[in-house]
Amino acid sequence: MITEDITRRIVDAVDTGFERQLATTSDFVAIPSTRGAEGPCQDMFGDLLRTRGYEVDDWHIDLDDLKDMRGFGPVEHDFSKARSVVGTYRPATSAGRSLILQGHCDVVPAGPLDMWETPPFSPVIKDGRMYGRGACDMKSGTIGALYALDAIKAAGLKPTARIHVQSVIEEESTGVGALSTLQRGYRADACFIPEPTSGKMVRSQVGVIWFRLKVRGFPAHVFEAGVGANAIQASYHLIHALEKLEADWNERAKSDRHFKTLTHPINFNPGIIKGGDWASSVPAWCDVDCRIAILPGWSVKDCQNEILACVAAASRDHRFLSNNPPVVEWSGFLSEGYELIDAAAPEAAFGRAFKAVHGGEVQDLVFTALTDTRFYGLDYNIPSLCFGATGAAMHGFNEYVELDSLRQTTKTMALFIAEWCGVEKI
Ligand SMILES: [Zn+2]
């Protein structure tokens, strides 16, 4: 346990460095690092690590190395520039427990720019908030981890355990970035991911399956083109059938010990729809990209089979689809849910850090989205905590992070690192 004096010095150091932290966060948010374009963010993060004296590993990810690993999701786009960046701190004295600190630098697309009050990749600080795509999810967290470590140093201290600071890609579509760090061999006694969780600790999180409905073929009775006789309308039939599957799964969720507290934990989302070529032509094709959640303990394979069975049953009683059976493609996430268990030691260290900053005990969050924690917890027995700042409009317009909460979570993170890894005088 760290002393009150050390606690105060670290907390003060976070305050002292906070303006610089915001400037770095702003530079990081200004990089439009949507999927496939994360390179400049990885360059910047590598430079931030090198400047601070970390040993930096920056490598191209080879999907062939990952494809047989548990939790791998198929990647369809150009992956030739995909990289992971890990900075390693090696202690002079090895006394504490090792730690992985991880953030993802990919962001989801901004959507129509005219729906933003200020441009998504020109971060603005206003009314105690930083606005910008990724300001909340989760570039402020990733940079916060770096500044938490800076604060320990500025307080005249150095950790007494190995620390890996990792910037990964594709958290928003497959998680292959996180998977690549495990394939590369990075391990620790615990993992900490500062996703924006409104100052709560993720206790349990959903898994996610991505799939694409591909409806193809000419209407069987082209002169009877009406409801259900074209590919776009036929896709609606499948969407309605999948909404029934969503309702079934929400019923099933009532027996989950954490998710039973939520009214609608399983969300099915048709997220992209494309189809047809001409307003006056009956469309012969339609693609619908979908996302659905599953709960911890549910098998991805079984859930995939339920999706296939749902689509097949809905197709059998439909004029267009019975003649033109749709294809289901797996188009990204094939992720299990994750529940934080067997993590008493890191939770105790975190509890002390939280109490010193916020007072009281951290509340649990039952999370209807996923995080990269699952790979560490499920597959490698590395207890993986997820905790971070408050904000809003992640994946929406005018995304922001609240700066007070960012400051508090940075302090909490810094104290957790000191508690978990141990510290000694420089
Ligand atoms: Zn995120």
PDB file of N, CA and C in Angstrom, residues 12-89:
ATOM      1  N   ASP A  12      -1.061  15.451  -7.054  1.00  0.00           N
ATOM      2  CA  ASP A  12      -0.627  16.814  -7.407  1.00  0.00           C
ATOM      3  C   ASP A  12       0.068  16.833  -8.771  1.00  0.00           C
ATOM      4  N   ALA A  13       0.847  15.788  -9.032  1.00  0.00           N
ATOM      5  CA  ALA A  13       1.574  15.737 -10.307  1.00  0.00           C
ATOM      6  C   ALA A  13       0.603  15.607 -11.482  1.00  0.00           C
ATOM      7  N   VAL A  14      -0.515  14.899 -11.287  1.00  0.00           N
ATOM      8  CA  VAL A  14      -1.521  14.829 -12.354  1.00  0.00           C
ATOM      9  C   VAL A  14      -2.091  16.219 -12.609  1.00  0.00           C
ATOM     10  N   ASP A  15      -2.374  16.955 -11.536  1.00  0.00           N
ATOM     11  CA  ASP A  15      -2.887  18.327 -11.704  1.00  0.00           C
ATOM     12  C   ASP A  15      -1.887  19.201 -12.456  1.00  0.00           C
ATOM     13  N   THR A  16      -0.637  19.109 -12.053  1.00  0.00           N
ATOM     14  CA  THR A  16       0.401  19.941 -12.672  1.00  0.00           C
ATOM     15  C   THR A  16       0.535  19.642 -14.164  1.00  0.00           C
ATOM     16  N   GLY A  17       0.398  18.371 -14.526  1.00  0.00           N
ATOM     17  CA  GLY A  17       0.597  17.988 -15.927  1.00  0.00           C
ATOM     18  C   GLY A  17      -0.672  18.041 -16.767  1.00  0.00           C
ATOM     19  N   PHE A  18      -1.787  18.448 -16.155  1.00  0.00           N
ATOM     20  CA  PHE A  18      -3.069  18.263 -16.851  1.00  0.00           C
ATOM     21  C   PHE A  18      -3.208  19.106 -18.117  1.00  0.00           C
ATOM     22  N   GLU A  19      -2.699  20.326 -18.104  1.00  0.00           N
ATOM     23  CA  GLU A  19      -2.785  21.162 -19.321  1.00  0.00           C
ATOM     24  C   GLU A  19      -2.032  20.495 -20.478  1.00  0.00           C
ATOM     25  N   ARG A  20      -0.836  19.980 -20.152  1.00  0.00           N
ATOM     26  CA  ARG A  20      -0.055  19.280 -21.194  1.00  0.00           C
ATOM     27  C   ARG A  20      -0.805  18.036 -21.666  1.00  0.00           C
ATOM     28  N   GLN A  21      -1.419  17.340 -20.710  1.00  0.00           N
ATOM     29  CA  GLN A  21      -2.185  16.144 -21.051  1.00  0.00           C
ATOM     30  C   GLN A  21      -3.309  16.484 -22.046  1.00  0.00           C
ATOM     31  N   LEU A  22      -3.981  17.598 -21.798  1.00  0.00           N
ATOM     32  CA  LEU A  22      -5.073  18.005 -22.702  1.00  0.00           C
ATOM     33  C   LEU A  22      -4.539  18.364 -24.081  1.00  0.00           C
ATOM     34  N   ALA A  23      -3.377  19.024 -24.113  1.00  0.00           N
ATOM     35  CA  ALA A  23      -2.796  19.401 -25.408  1.00  0.00           C
ATOM     36  C   ALA A  23      -2.452  18.142 -26.210  1.00  0.00           C
ATOM     37  N   THR A  24      -1.863  17.146 -25.540  1.00  0.00           N
ATOM     38  CA  THR A  24      -1.521  15.898 -26.240  1.00  0.00           C
ATOM     39  C   THR A  24      -2.789  15.167 -26.683  1.00  0.00           C
ATOM     40  N   THR A  25      -3.786  15.147 -25.802  1.00  0.00           N
ATOM     41  CA  THR A  25      -5.056  14.495 -26.150  1.00  0.00           C
ATOM     42  C   THR A  25      -5.661  15.141 -27.389  1.00  0.00           C
ATOM     43  N   SER A  26      -5.627  16.469 -27.410  1.00  0.00           N
ATOM     44  CA  SER A  26      -6.185  17.202 -28.544  1.00  0.00           C
ATOM     45  C   SER A  26      -5.457  16.843 -29.847  1.00  0.00           C
ATOM     46  N   ASP A  27      -4.134  16.774 -29.785  1.00  0.00           N
ATOM     47  CA  ASP A  27      -3.363  16.378 -30.983  1.00  0.00           C
ATOM     48  C   ASP A  27      -3.740  14.967 -31.442  1.00  0.00           C
ATOM     49  N   PHE A  28      -3.984  14.096 -30.477  1.00  0.00           N
ATOM     50  CA  PHE A  28      -4.305  12.697 -30.790  1.00  0.00           C
ATOM     51  C   PHE A  28      -5.708  12.604 -31.413  1.00  0.00           C
ATOM     52  N   VAL A  29      -6.642  13.389 -30.871  1.00  0.00           N
ATOM     53  CA  VAL A  29      -8.025  13.380 -31.379  1.00  0.00           C
ATOM     54  C   VAL A  29      -8.085  13.981 -32.789  1.00  0.00           C
ATOM     55  N   ALA A  30      -7.153  14.893 -33.072  1.00  0.00           N
ATOM     56  CA  ALA A  30      -7.170  15.577 -34.374  1.00  0.00           C
ATOM     57  C   ALA A  30      -6.818  14.634 -35.533  1.00  0.00           C
ATOM     58  N   ILE A  31      -6.284  13.457 -35.225  1.00  0.00           N
ATOM     59  CA  ILE A  31      -5.926  12.507 -36.284  1.00  0.00           C
ATOM     60  C   ILE A  31      -7.164  11.665 -36.630  1.00  0.00           C
ATOM     61  N   PRO A  32      -7.605  11.714 -37.880  1.00  0.00           N
ATOM     62  CA  PRO A  32      -8.824  10.971 -38.247  1.00  0.00           C
ATOM     63  C   PRO A  32      -8.548   9.473 -38.416  1.00  0.00           C
ATOM     64  N   SER A  33      -8.429   8.782 -37.296  1.00  0.00           N
ATOM     65  CA  SER A  33      -7.958   7.394 -37.320  1.00  0.00           C
ATOM     66  C   SER A  33      -9.102   6.394 -37.393  1.00  0.00           C
ATOM     67  N   THR A  34      -9.896   6.538 -38.450  1.00  0.00           N
ATOM     68  CA  THR A  34     -10.917   5.522 -38.692  1.00  0.00           C
ATOM     69  C   THR A  34     -10.228   4.229 -39.151  1.00  0.00           C
ATOM     70  N   ARG A  35     -11.011   3.164 -39.223  1.00  0.00           N
ATOM     71  CA  ARG A  35     -10.433   1.860 -39.536  1.00  0.00           C
ATOM     72  C   ARG A  35      -9.619   1.916 -40.834  1.00  0.00           C
ATOM     73  N   GLY A  36      -8.425   1.383 -40.769  1.00  0.00           N
ATOM     74  CA  GLY A  36      -7.539   1.375 -41.933  1.00  0.00           C
ATOM     75  C   GLY A  36      -6.652   2.608 -42.006  1.00  0.00           C
ATOM     76  N   ALA A  37      -6.972   3.635 -41.191  1.00  0.00           N
ATOM     77  CA  ALA A  37      -6.213   4.894 -41.242  1.00  0.00           C
ATOM     78  C   ALA A  37      -5.612   5.220 -39.873  1.00  0.00           C
ATOM     79  N   GLU A  38      -5.285   4.182 -39.106  1.00  0.00           N
ATOM     80  CA  GLU A  38      -4.771   4.421 -37.747  1.00  0.00           C
ATOM     81  C   GLU A  38      -3.275   4.724 -37.726  1.00  0.00           C
ATOM     82  N   GLY A  39      -2.611   4.578 -38.873  1.00  0.00           N
ATOM     83  CA  GLY A  39      -1.152   4.708 -38.927  1.00  0.00           C
ATOM     84  C   GLY A  39      -0.596   5.959 -38.250  1.00  0.00           C
ATOM     85  N   PRO A  40      -1.103   7.153 -38.618  1.00  0.00           N
ATOM     86  CA  PRO A  40      -0.556   8.373 -37.990  1.00  0.00           C
ATOM     87  C   PRO A  40      -0.738   8.400 -36.471  1.00  0.00           C
ATOM     88  N   CYS A  41      -1.815   7.821 -35.972  1.00  0.00           N
ATOM     89  CA  CYS A  41      -1.995   7.736 -34.516  1.00  0.00           C
ATOM     90  C   CYS A  41      -0.936   6.823 -33.912  1.00  0.00           C
ATOM     91  N   GLN A  42      -0.681   5.705 -34.584  1.00  0.00           N
ATOM     92  CA  GLN A  42       0.330   4.780 -34.070  1.00  0.00           C
ATOM     93  C   GLN A  42       1.713   5.417 -34.117  1.00  0.00           C
ATOM     94  N   ASP A  43       1.977   6.204 -35.168  1.00  0.00           N
ATOM     95  CA  ASP A  43       3.258   6.932 -35.243  1.00  0.00           C
ATOM     96  C   ASP A  43       3.389   7.888 -34.063  1.00  0.00           C
ATOM     97  N   MET A  44       2.318   8.644 -33.824  1.00  0.00           N
ATOM     98  CA  MET A  44       2.366   9.641 -32.747  1.00  0.00           C
ATOM     99  C   MET A  44       2.551   8.951 -31.396  1.00  0.00           C
ATOM    100  N   PHE A  45       1.826   7.865 -31.202  1.00  0.00           N
ATOM    101  CA  PHE A  45       1.933   7.186 -29.902  1.00  0.00           C
ATOM    102  C   PHE A  45       3.333   6.597 -29.707  1.00  0.00           C
ATOM    103  N   GLY A  46       3.872   6.024 -30.781  1.00  0.00           N
ATOM    104  CA  GLY A  46       5.238   5.493 -30.704  1.00  0.00           C
ATOM    105  C   GLY A  46       6.232   6.589 -30.322  1.00  0.00           C
ATOM    106  N   ASP A  47       6.058   7.783 -30.927  1.00  0.00           N
ATOM    107  CA  ASP A  47       6.956   8.907 -30.612  1.00  0.00           C
ATOM    108  C   ASP A  47       6.799   9.340 -29.155  1.00  0.00           C
ATOM    109  N   LEU A  48       5.557   9.380 -28.673  1.00  0.00           N
ATOM    110  CA  LEU A  48       5.325   9.760 -27.269  1.00  0.00           C
ATOM    111  C   LEU A  48       6.028   8.781 -26.326  1.00  0.00           C
ATOM    112  N   LEU A  49       5.995   7.511 -26.699  1.00  0.00           N
ATOM    113  CA  LEU A  49       6.649   6.490 -25.865  1.00  0.00           C
ATOM    114  C   LEU A  49       8.171   6.632 -25.916  1.00  0.00           C
ATOM    115  N   ARG A  50       8.690   6.819 -27.136  1.00  0.00           N
ATOM    116  CA  ARG A  50      10.148   6.922 -27.315  1.00  0.00           C
ATOM    117  C   ARG A  50      10.707   8.124 -26.564  1.00  0.00           C
ATOM    118  N   THR A  51      10.009   9.254 -26.661  1.00  0.00           N
ATOM    119  CA  THR A  51      10.441  10.480 -25.971  1.00  0.00           C
ATOM    120  C   THR A  51      10.566  10.243 -24.474  1.00  0.00           C
ATOM    121  N   ARG A  52       9.706   9.367 -23.971  1.00  0.00           N
ATOM    122  CA  ARG A  52       9.696   9.106 -22.523  1.00  0.00           C
ATOM    123  C   ARG A  52      10.629   7.971 -22.116  1.00  0.00           C
ATOM    124  N   GLY A  53      11.312   7.389 -23.087  1.00  0.00           N
ATOM    125  CA  GLY A  53      12.304   6.377 -22.759  1.00  0.00           C
ATOM    126  C   GLY A  53      11.801   4.949 -22.701  1.00  0.00           C
ATOM    127  N   TYR A  54      10.572   4.726 -23.180  1.00  0.00           N
ATOM    128  CA  TYR A  54      10.090   3.340 -23.213  1.00  0.00           C
ATOM    129  C   TYR A  54      10.773   2.589 -24.366  1.00  0.00           C
ATOM    130  N   GLU A  55      10.884   1.287 -24.195  1.00  0.00           N
ATOM    131  CA  GLU A  55      11.349   0.414 -25.275  1.00  0.00           C
ATOM    132  C   GLU A  55      10.132   0.207 -26.183  1.00  0.00           C
ATOM    133  N   VAL A  56      10.251   0.532 -27.470  1.00  0.00           N
ATOM    134  CA  VAL A  56       9.062   0.526 -28.331  1.00  0.00           C
ATOM    135  C   VAL A  56       9.098  -0.625 -29.331  1.00  0.00           C
ATOM    136  N   ASP A  57       7.995  -1.353 -29.395  1.00  0.00           N
ATOM    137  CA  ASP A  57       7.796  -2.422 -30.380  1.00  0.00           C
ATOM    138  C   ASP A  57       6.640  -1.969 -31.272  1.00  0.00           C
ATOM    139  N   ASP A  58       6.931  -1.786 -32.554  1.00  0.00           N
ATOM    140  CA  ASP A  58       5.942  -1.260 -33.507  1.00  0.00           C
ATOM    141  C   ASP A  58       5.976  -2.219 -34.687  1.00  0.00           C
ATOM    142  N   TRP A  59       4.906  -2.999 -34.879  1.00  0.00           N
ATOM    143  CA  TRP A  59       4.979  -4.044 -35.905  1.00  0.00           C
ATOM    144  C   TRP A  59       3.718  -4.117 -36.760  1.00  0.00           C
ATOM    145  N   HIS A  60       3.909  -4.664 -37.962  1.00  0.00           N
ATOM    146  CA  HIS A  60       2.787  -4.930 -38.854  1.00  0.00           C
ATOM    147  C   HIS A  60       2.099  -6.217 -38.419  1.00  0.00           C
ATOM    148  N   ILE A  61       0.787  -6.180 -38.401  1.00  0.00           N
ATOM    149  CA  ILE A  61       0.035  -7.356 -37.962  1.00  0.00           C
ATOM    150  C   ILE A  61      -0.200  -8.277 -39.156  1.00  0.00           C
ATOM    151  N   ASP A  62       0.124  -9.544 -38.984  1.00  0.00           N
ATOM    152  CA  ASP A  62      -0.119 -10.548 -40.023  1.00  0.00           C
ATOM    153  C   ASP A  62      -1.327 -11.382 -39.599  1.00  0.00           C
ATOM    154  N   LEU A  63      -2.401 -11.277 -40.374  1.00  0.00           N
ATOM    155  CA  LEU A  63      -3.639 -11.973 -39.980  1.00  0.00           C
ATOM    156  C   LEU A  63      -3.472 -13.486 -39.921  1.00  0.00           C
ATOM    157  N   ASP A  64      -2.533 -14.000 -40.719  1.00  0.00           N
ATOM    158  CA  ASP A  64      -2.309 -15.455 -40.681  1.00  0.00           C
ATOM    159  C   ASP A  64      -1.864 -15.913 -39.292  1.00  0.00           C
ATOM    160  N   ASP A  65      -1.189 -15.004 -38.571  1.00  0.00           N
ATOM    161  CA  ASP A  65      -0.743 -15.354 -37.216  1.00  0.00           C
ATOM    162  C   ASP A  65      -1.916 -15.424 -36.231  1.00  0.00           C
ATOM    163  N   LEU A  66      -3.020 -14.771 -36.582  1.00  0.00           N
ATOM    164  CA  LEU A  66      -4.112 -14.589 -35.607  1.00  0.00           C
ATOM    165  C   LEU A  66      -5.323 -15.466 -35.877  1.00  0.00           C
ATOM    166  N   LYS A  67      -5.446 -15.947 -37.122  1.00  0.00           N
ATOM    167  CA  LYS A  67      -6.740 -16.469 -37.543  1.00  0.00           C
ATOM    168  C   LYS A  67      -7.222 -17.703 -36.773  1.00  0.00           C
ATOM    169  N   ASP A  68      -6.314 -18.406 -36.133  1.00  0.00           N
ATOM    170  CA  ASP A  68      -6.740 -19.572 -35.361  1.00  0.00           C
ATOM    171  C   ASP A  68      -6.895 -19.281 -33.873  1.00  0.00           C
ATOM    172  N   MET A  69      -6.710 -18.019 -33.485  1.00  0.00           N
ATOM    173  CA  MET A  69      -6.821 -17.682 -32.061  1.00  0.00           C
ATOM    174  C   MET A  69      -8.289 -17.500 -31.668  1.00  0.00           C
ATOM    175  N   ARG A  70      -8.569 -17.833 -30.405  1.00  0.00           N
ATOM    176  CA  ARG A  70      -9.934 -17.684 -29.885  1.00  0.00           C
ATOM    177  C   ARG A  70     -10.342 -16.206 -29.936  1.00  0.00           C
ATOM    178  N   GLY A  71     -11.541 -15.963 -30.458  1.00  0.00           N
ATOM    179  CA  GLY A  71     -12.056 -14.599 -30.494  1.00  0.00           C
ATOM    180  C   GLY A  71     -11.715 -13.840 -31.757  1.00  0.00           C
ATOM    181  N   PHE A  72     -10.996 -14.493 -32.685  1.00  0.00           N
ATOM    182  CA  PHE A  72     -10.651 -13.831 -33.945  1.00  0.00           C
ATOM    183  C   PHE A  72     -11.917 -13.566 -34.763  1.00  0.00           C
ATOM    184  N   GLY A  73     -12.013 -12.380 -35.325  1.00  0.00           N
ATOM    185  CA  GLY A  73     -13.126 -12.058 -36.217  1.00  0.00           C
ATOM    186  C   GLY A  73     -12.591 -11.739 -37.596  1.00  0.00           C
ATOM    187  N   PRO A  74     -13.304 -12.175 -38.659  1.00  0.00           N
ATOM    188  CA  PRO A  74     -12.784 -11.976 -40.016  1.00  0.00           C
ATOM    189  C   PRO A  74     -12.613 -10.502 -40.379  1.00  0.00           C
ATOM    190  N   VAL A  75     -11.551 -10.222 -41.126  1.00  0.00           N
ATOM    191  CA  VAL A  75     -11.230  -8.868 -41.592  1.00  0.00           C
ATOM    192  C   VAL A  75     -11.390  -8.865 -43.103  1.00  0.00           C
ATOM    193  N   GLU A  76     -12.162  -7.927 -43.625  1.00  0.00           N
ATOM    194  CA  GLU A  76     -12.470  -7.933 -45.055  1.00  0.00           C
ATOM    195  C   GLU A  76     -11.731  -6.855 -45.846  1.00  0.00           C
ATOM    196  N   HIS A  77     -11.257  -5.832 -45.137  1.00  0.00           N
ATOM    197  CA  HIS A  77     -10.694  -4.677 -45.842  1.00  0.00           C
ATOM    198  C   HIS A  77      -9.170  -4.803 -45.954  1.00  0.00           C
ATOM    199  N   ASP A  78      -8.563  -3.824 -46.610  1.00  0.00           N
ATOM    200  CA  ASP A  78      -7.106  -3.801 -46.771  1.00  0.00           C
ATOM    201  C   ASP A  78      -6.446  -3.681 -45.395  1.00  0.00           C
ATOM    202  N   PHE A  79      -5.632  -4.660 -45.073  1.00  0.00           N
ATOM    203  CA  PHE A  79      -5.047  -4.734 -43.729  1.00  0.00           C
ATOM    204  C   PHE A  79      -3.537  -4.544 -43.782  1.00  0.00           C
ATOM    205  N   SER A  80      -3.025  -4.167 -44.978  1.00  0.00           N
ATOM    206  CA  SER A  80      -1.576  -4.177 -45.177  1.00  0.00           C
ATOM    207  C   SER A  80      -0.845  -3.143 -44.315  1.00  0.00           C
ATOM    208  N   LYS A  81      -1.577  -2.122 -43.836  1.00  0.00           N
ATOM    209  CA  LYS A  81      -0.899  -1.081 -43.058  1.00  0.00           C
ATOM    210  C   LYS A  81      -1.176  -1.215 -41.559  1.00  0.00           C
ATOM    211  N   ALA A  82      -1.832  -2.294 -41.167  1.00  0.00           N
ATOM    212  CA  ALA A  82      -2.256  -2.431 -39.763  1.00  0.00           C
ATOM    213  C   ALA A  82      -1.063  -2.690 -38.848  1.00  0.00           C
ATOM    214  N   ARG A  83      -0.959  -1.888 -37.775  1.00  0.00           N
ATOM    215  CA  ARG A  83       0.167  -2.032 -36.849  1.00  0.00           C
ATOM    216  C   ARG A  83      -0.303  -1.984 -35.399  1.00  0.00           C
ATOM    217  N   SER A  84       0.494  -2.586 -34.548  1.00  0.00           N
ATOM    218  CA  SER A  84       0.314  -2.442 -33.105  1.00  0.00           C
ATOM    219  C   SER A  84       1.557  -1.755 -32.562  1.00  0.00           C
ATOM    220  N   VAL A  85       1.366  -0.976 -31.488  1.00  0.00           N
ATOM    221  CA  VAL A  85       2.497  -0.297 -30.848  1.00  0.00           C
ATOM    222  C   VAL A  85       2.460  -0.580 -29.351  1.00  0.00           C
ATOM    223  N   VAL A  86       3.575  -1.100 -28.840  1.00  0.00           N
ATOM    224  CA  VAL A  86       3.679  -1.375 -27.402  1.00  0.00           C
ATOM    225  C   VAL A  86       4.952  -0.733 -26.865  1.00  0.00           C
ATOM    226  N   GLY A  87       4.793   0.046 -25.812  1.00  0.00           N
ATOM    227  CA  GLY A  87       5.944   0.607 -25.102  1.00  0.00           C
ATOM    228  C   GLY A  87       6.135  -0.158 -23.803  1.00  0.00           C
ATOM    229  N   THR A  88       7.372  -0.573 -23.557  1.00  0.00           N
ATOM    230  CA  THR A  88       7.621  -1.362 -22.345  1.00  0.00           C
ATOM    231  C   THR A  88       8.529  -0.602 -21.387  1.00  0.00           C
ATOM    232  N   TYR A  89       8.096  -0.596 -20.154  1.00  0.00           N
ATOM    233  CA  TYR A  89       8.916  -0.073 -19.054  1.00  0.00           C
ATOM    234  C   TYR A  89       9.449  -1.276 -18.280  1.00  0.00           C
TER     235      TYR A  89
END
